XYZ file of C-alpha atoms in Angstrom:
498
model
C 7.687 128.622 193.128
C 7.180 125.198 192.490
C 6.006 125.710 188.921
C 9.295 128.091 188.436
C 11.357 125.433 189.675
C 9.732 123.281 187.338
C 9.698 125.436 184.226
C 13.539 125.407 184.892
C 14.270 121.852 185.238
C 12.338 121.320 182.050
C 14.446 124.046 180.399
C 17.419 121.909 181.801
C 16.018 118.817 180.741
C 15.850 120.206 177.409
C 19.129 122.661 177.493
C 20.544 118.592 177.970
C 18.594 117.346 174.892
C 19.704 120.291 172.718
C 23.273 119.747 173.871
C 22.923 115.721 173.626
C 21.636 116.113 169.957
C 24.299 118.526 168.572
C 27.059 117.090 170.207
C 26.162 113.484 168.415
C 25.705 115.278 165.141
C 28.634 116.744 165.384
C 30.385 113.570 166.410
C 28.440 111.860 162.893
C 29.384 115.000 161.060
C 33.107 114.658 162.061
C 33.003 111.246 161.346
C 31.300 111.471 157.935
C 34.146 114.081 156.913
C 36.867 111.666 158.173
C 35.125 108.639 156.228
C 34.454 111.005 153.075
C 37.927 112.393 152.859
C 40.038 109.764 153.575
C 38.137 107.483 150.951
C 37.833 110.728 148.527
C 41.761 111.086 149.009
C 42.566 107.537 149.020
C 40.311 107.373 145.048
C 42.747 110.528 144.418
C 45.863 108.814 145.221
C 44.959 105.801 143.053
C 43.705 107.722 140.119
C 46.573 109.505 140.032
C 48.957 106.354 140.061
C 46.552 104.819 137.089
C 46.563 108.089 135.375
C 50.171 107.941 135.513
C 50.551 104.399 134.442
C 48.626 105.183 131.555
C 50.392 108.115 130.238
C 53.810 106.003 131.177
C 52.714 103.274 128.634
C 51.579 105.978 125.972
C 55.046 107.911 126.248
C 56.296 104.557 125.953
C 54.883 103.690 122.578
C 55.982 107.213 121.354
C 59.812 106.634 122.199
C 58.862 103.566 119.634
C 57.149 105.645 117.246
C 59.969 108.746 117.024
C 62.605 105.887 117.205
C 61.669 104.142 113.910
C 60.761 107.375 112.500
C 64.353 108.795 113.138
C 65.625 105.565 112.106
C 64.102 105.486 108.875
C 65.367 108.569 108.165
C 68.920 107.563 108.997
C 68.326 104.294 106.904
C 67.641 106.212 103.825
C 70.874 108.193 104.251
C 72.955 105.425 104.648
C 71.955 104.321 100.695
C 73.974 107.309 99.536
C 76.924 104.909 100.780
C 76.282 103.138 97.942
C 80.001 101.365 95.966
C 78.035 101.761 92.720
C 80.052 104.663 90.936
C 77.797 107.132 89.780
C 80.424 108.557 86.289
C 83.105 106.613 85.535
C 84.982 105.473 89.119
C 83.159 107.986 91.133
C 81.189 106.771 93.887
C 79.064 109.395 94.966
C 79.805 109.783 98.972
C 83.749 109.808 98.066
C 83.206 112.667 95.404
C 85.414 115.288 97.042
C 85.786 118.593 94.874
C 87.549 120.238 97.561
C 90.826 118.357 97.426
C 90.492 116.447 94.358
C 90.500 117.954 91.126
C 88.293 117.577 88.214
C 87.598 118.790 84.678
C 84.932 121.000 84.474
C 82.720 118.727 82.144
C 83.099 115.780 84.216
C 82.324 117.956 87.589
C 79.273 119.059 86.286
C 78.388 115.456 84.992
C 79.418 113.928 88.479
C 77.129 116.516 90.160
C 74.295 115.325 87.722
C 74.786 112.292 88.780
C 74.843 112.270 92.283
C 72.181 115.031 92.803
C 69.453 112.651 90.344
C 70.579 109.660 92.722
C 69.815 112.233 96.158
C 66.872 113.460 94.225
C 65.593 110.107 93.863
C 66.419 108.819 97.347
C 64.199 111.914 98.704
C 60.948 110.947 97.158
C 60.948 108.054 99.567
C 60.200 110.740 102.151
C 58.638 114.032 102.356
C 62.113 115.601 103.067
C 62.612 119.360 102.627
C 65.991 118.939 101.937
C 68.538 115.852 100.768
C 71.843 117.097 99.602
C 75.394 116.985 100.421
C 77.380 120.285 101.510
C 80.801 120.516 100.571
C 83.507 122.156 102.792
C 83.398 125.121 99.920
C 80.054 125.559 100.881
C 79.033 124.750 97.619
C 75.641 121.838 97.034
C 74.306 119.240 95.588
C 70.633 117.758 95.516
C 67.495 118.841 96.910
C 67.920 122.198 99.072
C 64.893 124.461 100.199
C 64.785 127.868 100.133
C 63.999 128.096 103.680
C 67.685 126.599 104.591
C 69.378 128.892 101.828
C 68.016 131.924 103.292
C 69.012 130.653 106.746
C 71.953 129.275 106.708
C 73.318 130.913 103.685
C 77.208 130.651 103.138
C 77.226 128.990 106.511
C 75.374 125.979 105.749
C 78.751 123.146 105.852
C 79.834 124.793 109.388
C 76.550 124.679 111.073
C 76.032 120.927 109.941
C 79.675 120.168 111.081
C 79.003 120.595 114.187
C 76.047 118.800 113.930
C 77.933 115.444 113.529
C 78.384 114.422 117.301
C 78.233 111.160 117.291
C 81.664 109.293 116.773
C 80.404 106.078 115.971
C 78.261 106.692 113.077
C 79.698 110.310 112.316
C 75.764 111.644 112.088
C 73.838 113.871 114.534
C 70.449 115.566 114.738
C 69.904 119.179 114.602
C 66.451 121.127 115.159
C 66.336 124.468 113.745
C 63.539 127.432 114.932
C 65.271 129.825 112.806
C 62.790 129.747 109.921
C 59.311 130.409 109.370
C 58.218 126.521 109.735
C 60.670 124.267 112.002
C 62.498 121.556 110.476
C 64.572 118.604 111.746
C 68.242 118.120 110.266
C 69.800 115.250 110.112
C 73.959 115.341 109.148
C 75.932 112.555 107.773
C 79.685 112.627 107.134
C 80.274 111.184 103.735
C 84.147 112.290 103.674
C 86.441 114.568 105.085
C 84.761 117.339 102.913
C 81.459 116.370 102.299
C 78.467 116.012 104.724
C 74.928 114.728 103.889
C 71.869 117.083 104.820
C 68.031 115.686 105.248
C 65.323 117.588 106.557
C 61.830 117.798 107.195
C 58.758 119.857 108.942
C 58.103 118.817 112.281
C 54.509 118.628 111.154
C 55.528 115.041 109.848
C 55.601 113.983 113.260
C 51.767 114.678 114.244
C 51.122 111.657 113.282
C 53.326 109.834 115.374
C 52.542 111.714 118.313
C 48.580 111.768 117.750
C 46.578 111.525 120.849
C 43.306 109.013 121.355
C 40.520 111.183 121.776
C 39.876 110.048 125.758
C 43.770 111.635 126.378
C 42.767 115.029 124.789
C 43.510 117.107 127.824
C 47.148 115.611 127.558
C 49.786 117.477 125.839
C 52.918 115.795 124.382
C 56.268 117.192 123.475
C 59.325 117.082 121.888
C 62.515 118.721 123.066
C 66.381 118.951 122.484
C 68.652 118.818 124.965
C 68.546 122.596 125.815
C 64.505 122.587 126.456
C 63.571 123.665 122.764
C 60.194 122.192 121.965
C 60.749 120.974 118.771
C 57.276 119.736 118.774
C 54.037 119.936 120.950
C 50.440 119.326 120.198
C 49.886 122.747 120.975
C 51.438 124.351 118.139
C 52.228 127.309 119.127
C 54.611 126.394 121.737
C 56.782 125.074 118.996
C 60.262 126.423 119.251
C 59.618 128.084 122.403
C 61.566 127.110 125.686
C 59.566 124.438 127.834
C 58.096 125.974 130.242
C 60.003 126.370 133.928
C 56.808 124.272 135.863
C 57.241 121.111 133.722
C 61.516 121.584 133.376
C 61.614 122.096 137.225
C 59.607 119.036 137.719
C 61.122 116.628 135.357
C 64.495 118.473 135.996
C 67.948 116.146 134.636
C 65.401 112.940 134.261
C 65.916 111.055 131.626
C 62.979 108.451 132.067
C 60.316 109.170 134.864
C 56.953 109.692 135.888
C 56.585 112.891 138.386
C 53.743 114.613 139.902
C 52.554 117.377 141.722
C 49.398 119.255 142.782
C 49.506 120.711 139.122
C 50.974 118.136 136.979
C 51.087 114.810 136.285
C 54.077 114.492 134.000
C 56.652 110.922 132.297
C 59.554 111.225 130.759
C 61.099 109.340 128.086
C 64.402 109.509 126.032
C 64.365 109.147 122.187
C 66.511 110.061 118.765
C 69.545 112.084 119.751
C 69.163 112.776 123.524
C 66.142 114.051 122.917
C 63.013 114.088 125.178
C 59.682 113.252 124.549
C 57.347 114.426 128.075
C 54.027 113.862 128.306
C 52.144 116.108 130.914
C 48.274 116.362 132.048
C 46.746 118.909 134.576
C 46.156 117.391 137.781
C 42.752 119.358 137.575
C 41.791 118.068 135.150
C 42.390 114.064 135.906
C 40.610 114.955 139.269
C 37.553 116.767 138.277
C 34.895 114.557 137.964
C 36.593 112.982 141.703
C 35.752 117.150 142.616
C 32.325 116.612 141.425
C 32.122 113.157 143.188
C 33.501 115.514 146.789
C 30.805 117.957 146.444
C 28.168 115.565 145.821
C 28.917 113.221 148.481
C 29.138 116.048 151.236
C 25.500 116.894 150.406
C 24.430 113.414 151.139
C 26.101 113.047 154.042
C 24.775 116.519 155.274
C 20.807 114.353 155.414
C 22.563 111.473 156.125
C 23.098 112.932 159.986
C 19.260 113.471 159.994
C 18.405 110.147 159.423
C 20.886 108.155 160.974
C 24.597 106.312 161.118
C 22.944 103.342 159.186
C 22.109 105.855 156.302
C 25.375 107.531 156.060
C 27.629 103.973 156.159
C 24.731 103.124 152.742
C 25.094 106.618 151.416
C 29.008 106.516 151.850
C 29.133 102.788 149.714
C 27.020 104.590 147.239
C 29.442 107.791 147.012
C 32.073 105.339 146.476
C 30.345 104.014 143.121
C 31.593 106.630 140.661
C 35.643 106.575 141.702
C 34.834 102.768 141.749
C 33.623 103.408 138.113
C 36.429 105.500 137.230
C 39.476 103.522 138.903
C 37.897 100.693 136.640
C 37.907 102.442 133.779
C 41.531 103.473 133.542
C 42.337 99.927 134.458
C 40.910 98.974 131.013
C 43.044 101.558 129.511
C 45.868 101.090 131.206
C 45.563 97.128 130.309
C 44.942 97.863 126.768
C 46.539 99.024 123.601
C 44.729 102.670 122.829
C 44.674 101.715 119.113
C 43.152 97.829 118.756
C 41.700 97.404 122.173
C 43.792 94.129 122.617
C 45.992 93.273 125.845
C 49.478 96.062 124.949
C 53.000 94.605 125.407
C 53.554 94.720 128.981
C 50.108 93.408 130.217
C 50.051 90.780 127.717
C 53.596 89.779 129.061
C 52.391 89.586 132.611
C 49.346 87.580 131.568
C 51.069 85.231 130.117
C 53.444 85.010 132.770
C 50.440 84.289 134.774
C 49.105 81.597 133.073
C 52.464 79.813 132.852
C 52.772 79.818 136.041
C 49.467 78.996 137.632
C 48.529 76.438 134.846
C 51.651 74.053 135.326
C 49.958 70.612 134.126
C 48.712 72.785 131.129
C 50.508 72.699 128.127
C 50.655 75.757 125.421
C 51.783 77.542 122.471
C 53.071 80.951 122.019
C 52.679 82.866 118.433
C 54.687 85.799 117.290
C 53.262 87.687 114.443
C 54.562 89.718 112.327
C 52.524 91.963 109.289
C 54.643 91.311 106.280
C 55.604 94.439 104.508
C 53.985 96.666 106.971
C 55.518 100.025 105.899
C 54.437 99.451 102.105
C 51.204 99.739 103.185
C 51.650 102.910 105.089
C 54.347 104.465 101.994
C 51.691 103.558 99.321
C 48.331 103.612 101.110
C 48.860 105.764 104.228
C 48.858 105.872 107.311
C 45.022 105.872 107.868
C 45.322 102.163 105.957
C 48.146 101.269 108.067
C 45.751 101.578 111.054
C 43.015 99.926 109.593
C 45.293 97.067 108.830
C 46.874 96.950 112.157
C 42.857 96.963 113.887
C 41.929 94.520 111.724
C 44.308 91.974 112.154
C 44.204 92.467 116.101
C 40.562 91.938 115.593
C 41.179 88.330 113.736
C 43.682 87.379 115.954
C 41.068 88.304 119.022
C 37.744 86.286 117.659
C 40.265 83.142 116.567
C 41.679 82.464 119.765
C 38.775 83.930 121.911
C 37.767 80.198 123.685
C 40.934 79.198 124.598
C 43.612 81.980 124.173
C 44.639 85.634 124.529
C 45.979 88.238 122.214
C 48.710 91.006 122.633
C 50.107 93.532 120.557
C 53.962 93.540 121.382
C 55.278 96.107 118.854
C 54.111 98.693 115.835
C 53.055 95.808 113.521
C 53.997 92.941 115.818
C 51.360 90.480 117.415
C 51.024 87.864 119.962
C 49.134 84.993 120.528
C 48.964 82.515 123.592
C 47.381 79.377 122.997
C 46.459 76.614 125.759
C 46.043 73.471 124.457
C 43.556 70.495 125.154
C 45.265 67.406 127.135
C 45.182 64.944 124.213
C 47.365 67.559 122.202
C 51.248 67.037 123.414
C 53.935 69.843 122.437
C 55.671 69.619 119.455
C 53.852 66.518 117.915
C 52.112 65.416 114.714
C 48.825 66.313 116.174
C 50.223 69.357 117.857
C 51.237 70.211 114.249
C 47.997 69.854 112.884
C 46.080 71.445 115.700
C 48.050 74.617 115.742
C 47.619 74.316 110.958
C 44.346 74.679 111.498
C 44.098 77.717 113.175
C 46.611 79.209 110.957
C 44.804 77.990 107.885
C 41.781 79.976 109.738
C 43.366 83.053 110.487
C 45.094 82.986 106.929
C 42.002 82.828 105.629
C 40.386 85.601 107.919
C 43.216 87.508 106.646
C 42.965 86.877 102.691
C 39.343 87.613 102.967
C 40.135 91.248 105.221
C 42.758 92.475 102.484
C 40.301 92.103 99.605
C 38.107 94.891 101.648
C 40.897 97.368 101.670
C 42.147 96.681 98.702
C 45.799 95.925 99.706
C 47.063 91.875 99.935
C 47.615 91.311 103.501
C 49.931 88.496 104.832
C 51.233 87.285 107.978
C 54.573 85.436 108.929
C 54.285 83.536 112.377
C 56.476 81.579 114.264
C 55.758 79.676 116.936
C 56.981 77.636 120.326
C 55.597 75.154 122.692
C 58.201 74.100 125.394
C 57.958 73.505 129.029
C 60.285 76.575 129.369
C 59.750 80.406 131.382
C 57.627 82.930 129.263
C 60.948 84.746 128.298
C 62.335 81.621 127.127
C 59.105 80.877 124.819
C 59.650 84.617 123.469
C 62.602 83.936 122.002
C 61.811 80.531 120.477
C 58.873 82.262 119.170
C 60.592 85.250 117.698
C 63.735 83.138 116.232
C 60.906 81.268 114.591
C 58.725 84.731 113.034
C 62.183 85.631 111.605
C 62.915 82.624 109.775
C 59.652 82.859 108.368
C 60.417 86.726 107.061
C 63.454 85.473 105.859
C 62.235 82.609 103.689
C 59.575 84.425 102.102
C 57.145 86.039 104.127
C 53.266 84.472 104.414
C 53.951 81.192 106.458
C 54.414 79.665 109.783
C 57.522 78.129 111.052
C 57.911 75.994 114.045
C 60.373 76.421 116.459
C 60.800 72.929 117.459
C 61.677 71.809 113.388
C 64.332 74.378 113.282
C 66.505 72.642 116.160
């Protein structure tokens, strides 16, 4: 009896032990899952928001890129505005067949005229087409056969109601209705006569080409009524945008959205158009999924052994999303193409130092690459990026002890100097001290164009006051452009121009 009594207090005595033991795993396992998701969702939360800052900044610098591009194109149609007649008193955009009339012989050497001056004017481009449409529907200058087939007898009324905006009586037009999508862009040139130019929207891969760590991430293009005038996946040009990303970005004009399937900014550009820039969620949290799995497994031995292990385990987990939170910061703080400090962190740095190194003083550069699109019209664009990383890396290695670089714009730089005590703003010796980095850099320079072949120069301006960063910016860049405008390849200080 005894030993029965026995057997079953032991058996109770160990029913205790058994129910001890898996009630404090539990309690470790339940606590391990709180620890390890919370952290695990906390790294998901923040790589999300630097994910999203990061694809902010790129959409950014495309509004840039599609802005000058656009604008270039408008530029070159404003030269057909030219007073120079082009036969006898004819200036070309006032030519207007319609309601004025004309010998035959001197229509037909008017037309001559004007069409050799559009022809010309489109080899600065790779336009498709550069003519002007007359009311009559008749043309002159460069048209395609893709826009005669398309628009045939139809061509002045379509672009007619392409010129929407009052102020500069021009508009933008994108067209899916022929075998390759083009871009139009109208001009008025008088009551009866509107200017045409045209190109593939395959010009534009350049402008919208992705670094190869933002591969997953598809950009677009769109008008106002969702057409995808371009994408870096082809074959959604022309097509509608797709309802997930429109129902997401909805009416915004300039945002960053996500969701559990996108991650998605918005930017405006050209003629109320859109450019969106969208990455799967998936994909920006795999390698956190990976990082999940993993550290579930650990902590799964880390009950066996003991709280001590899991708290080490859990700090080692945290090493990867540590890894990768660091890693976008980089990116995030950096221009994608030179690797230098990009326009907004370069702004807040030097904000910083201004304002945490008061009995400092310093000198801010702006720098500008003379001629920059000469190098890309006659060289290419491949050149023009080889020039642009090349001068970032001078500008890095010259002021590396006791300065920072930026790049604020396409072929703009910055520099922010801080100077030793004996050198005082705006003096003689300030003067020489900030020559002889110039006379360094100019030299870096010289020495940089003779490997590519093409003679590269720089015009800088600089400041020094005691005054905000904004207030430096625009001493700086009043200076740069007095040194464009009085010949390129020098420095100008701010402080002699007053």
């Amino acid at each position: 009896m005894k030993k029965s009594k026995s057997g079953e207090s032991q058996r109770r005595v160990l029913g205790f032990q058994i129910l001890t033991t898996v009630a404090f795993i539990i309690i470790i396992f339940v606590s391990i899952l709180v620890v390890v998701f919370n952290s695990l969702s906390k790294s998901s939360s923040v790589l999300k928001k630097k994910v999203s800052s990061l694809i902010s900044t790129i959409d950014v610098q495309m509004e840039i890129n599609i802005d000058n591009y656009l604008k270039t194109i408008e530029n070159t149609s404003t030269l057909v505005f030219s007073t120079e007649p082009v036969y006898n008193d004819v200036v070309a955009y006032q030519y207007d067949p319609v309601k004025d009339k004309y010998d035959e012989y001197d229509k037909i050497q008017i037309e001559d005229a004007i069409s050799n001056k559009l022809i010309e004017l489109s080899l600065m481009e790779n336009y498709c087409d550069f003519a002007v449409v007359y009311s009559d529907e008749h043309t002159v200058g460069k048209i395609s056969k893709g826009t005669t087939s398309v628009y045939e007898n139809k061509l002045y009324d379509v672009m007619k109601d392409v010129v929407t905006r009052q102020r500069t009586n021009d508009g933008w037009f994108s067209s899916n209705d022929d075998e390759f999508v083009r871009l139009y862009y109208a001009k008025r040139l008088n009551d009866d006569a509107i200017l045409i130019t045209s190109f593939y929207v395959t010009e534009l891969e350049s402008i919208f080409a992705r670094s190869e760590n933002m591969s997953d991430m598809t950009i677009r293009l769109v008008d106002s009524s969702n057409t995808m005038i371009y994408s870096s996946e082809s074959e959604e040009i022309g097509n509608t945008l797709s309802l997930d990303i429109a129902d997401l970005i909805q009416s915004q004009d300039s945002a960053i959205v996500t969701n559990n399937s996108y991650i998605v900014s918005v930017g405006t550009c050209g003629d109320d158009w859109k450019i969106i820039c969208s990455i799967p969620t998936s994909v920006v949290l795999a390698e956190n999924q990976e990082t999940r799995r993993y550290t579930m497994l650990v902590g799964f031995f880390a009950i066996l052994l003991s709280v001590l292990a899991v708290a080490i385990i859990t700090k080692i987990m945290s090493r990867p999303v540590r890894n990768i939170v660091d890693n976008l910061n980089i990116k995030v703080d950096t221009d994608l193409l030179t690797g230098i400090y990009n326009k907004m962190t370069y702004q807040e740095k030097c904000e910083e130092l201004l304002t945490q190194e008061t009995d400092k003083n310093h000198s801010l550069w702006i720098i500008d690459i003379d001629n920059f699109k000469k190098v890309n019209d006659t060289m290419g664009h491949a050149v023009g990026d080889q020039v642009i990383v090349g001068v970032a890396h001078i500008l890095k290695n010259a002021f590396l002890e006791n300065g920072f670089a930026g790049r604020i714009g396409g072929d703009e730089f910055s520099v922010m100097i801080t100077l030793p005590d004996k050198i005082k703003p705006c003096t003689e010796n300030y003067e020489k001290y900030i020559l002889s980095y110039y006379e360094t850099v100019k030299r870096d320079i010289e020495a940089f164009g003779k490997t590519i072949g093409y003679n590269v120069t720089l015009s800088v301006g600089t400041s020094c006051e005691k005054i905000s960063s904004a207030e430096l910016f625009k001493l700086a860049d009043k200076a740069v452009y007095y040194s464009k405008n009085n010949g390129k390849n020098q420095l100008t200080f701010q402080h002699k121009m007053q």
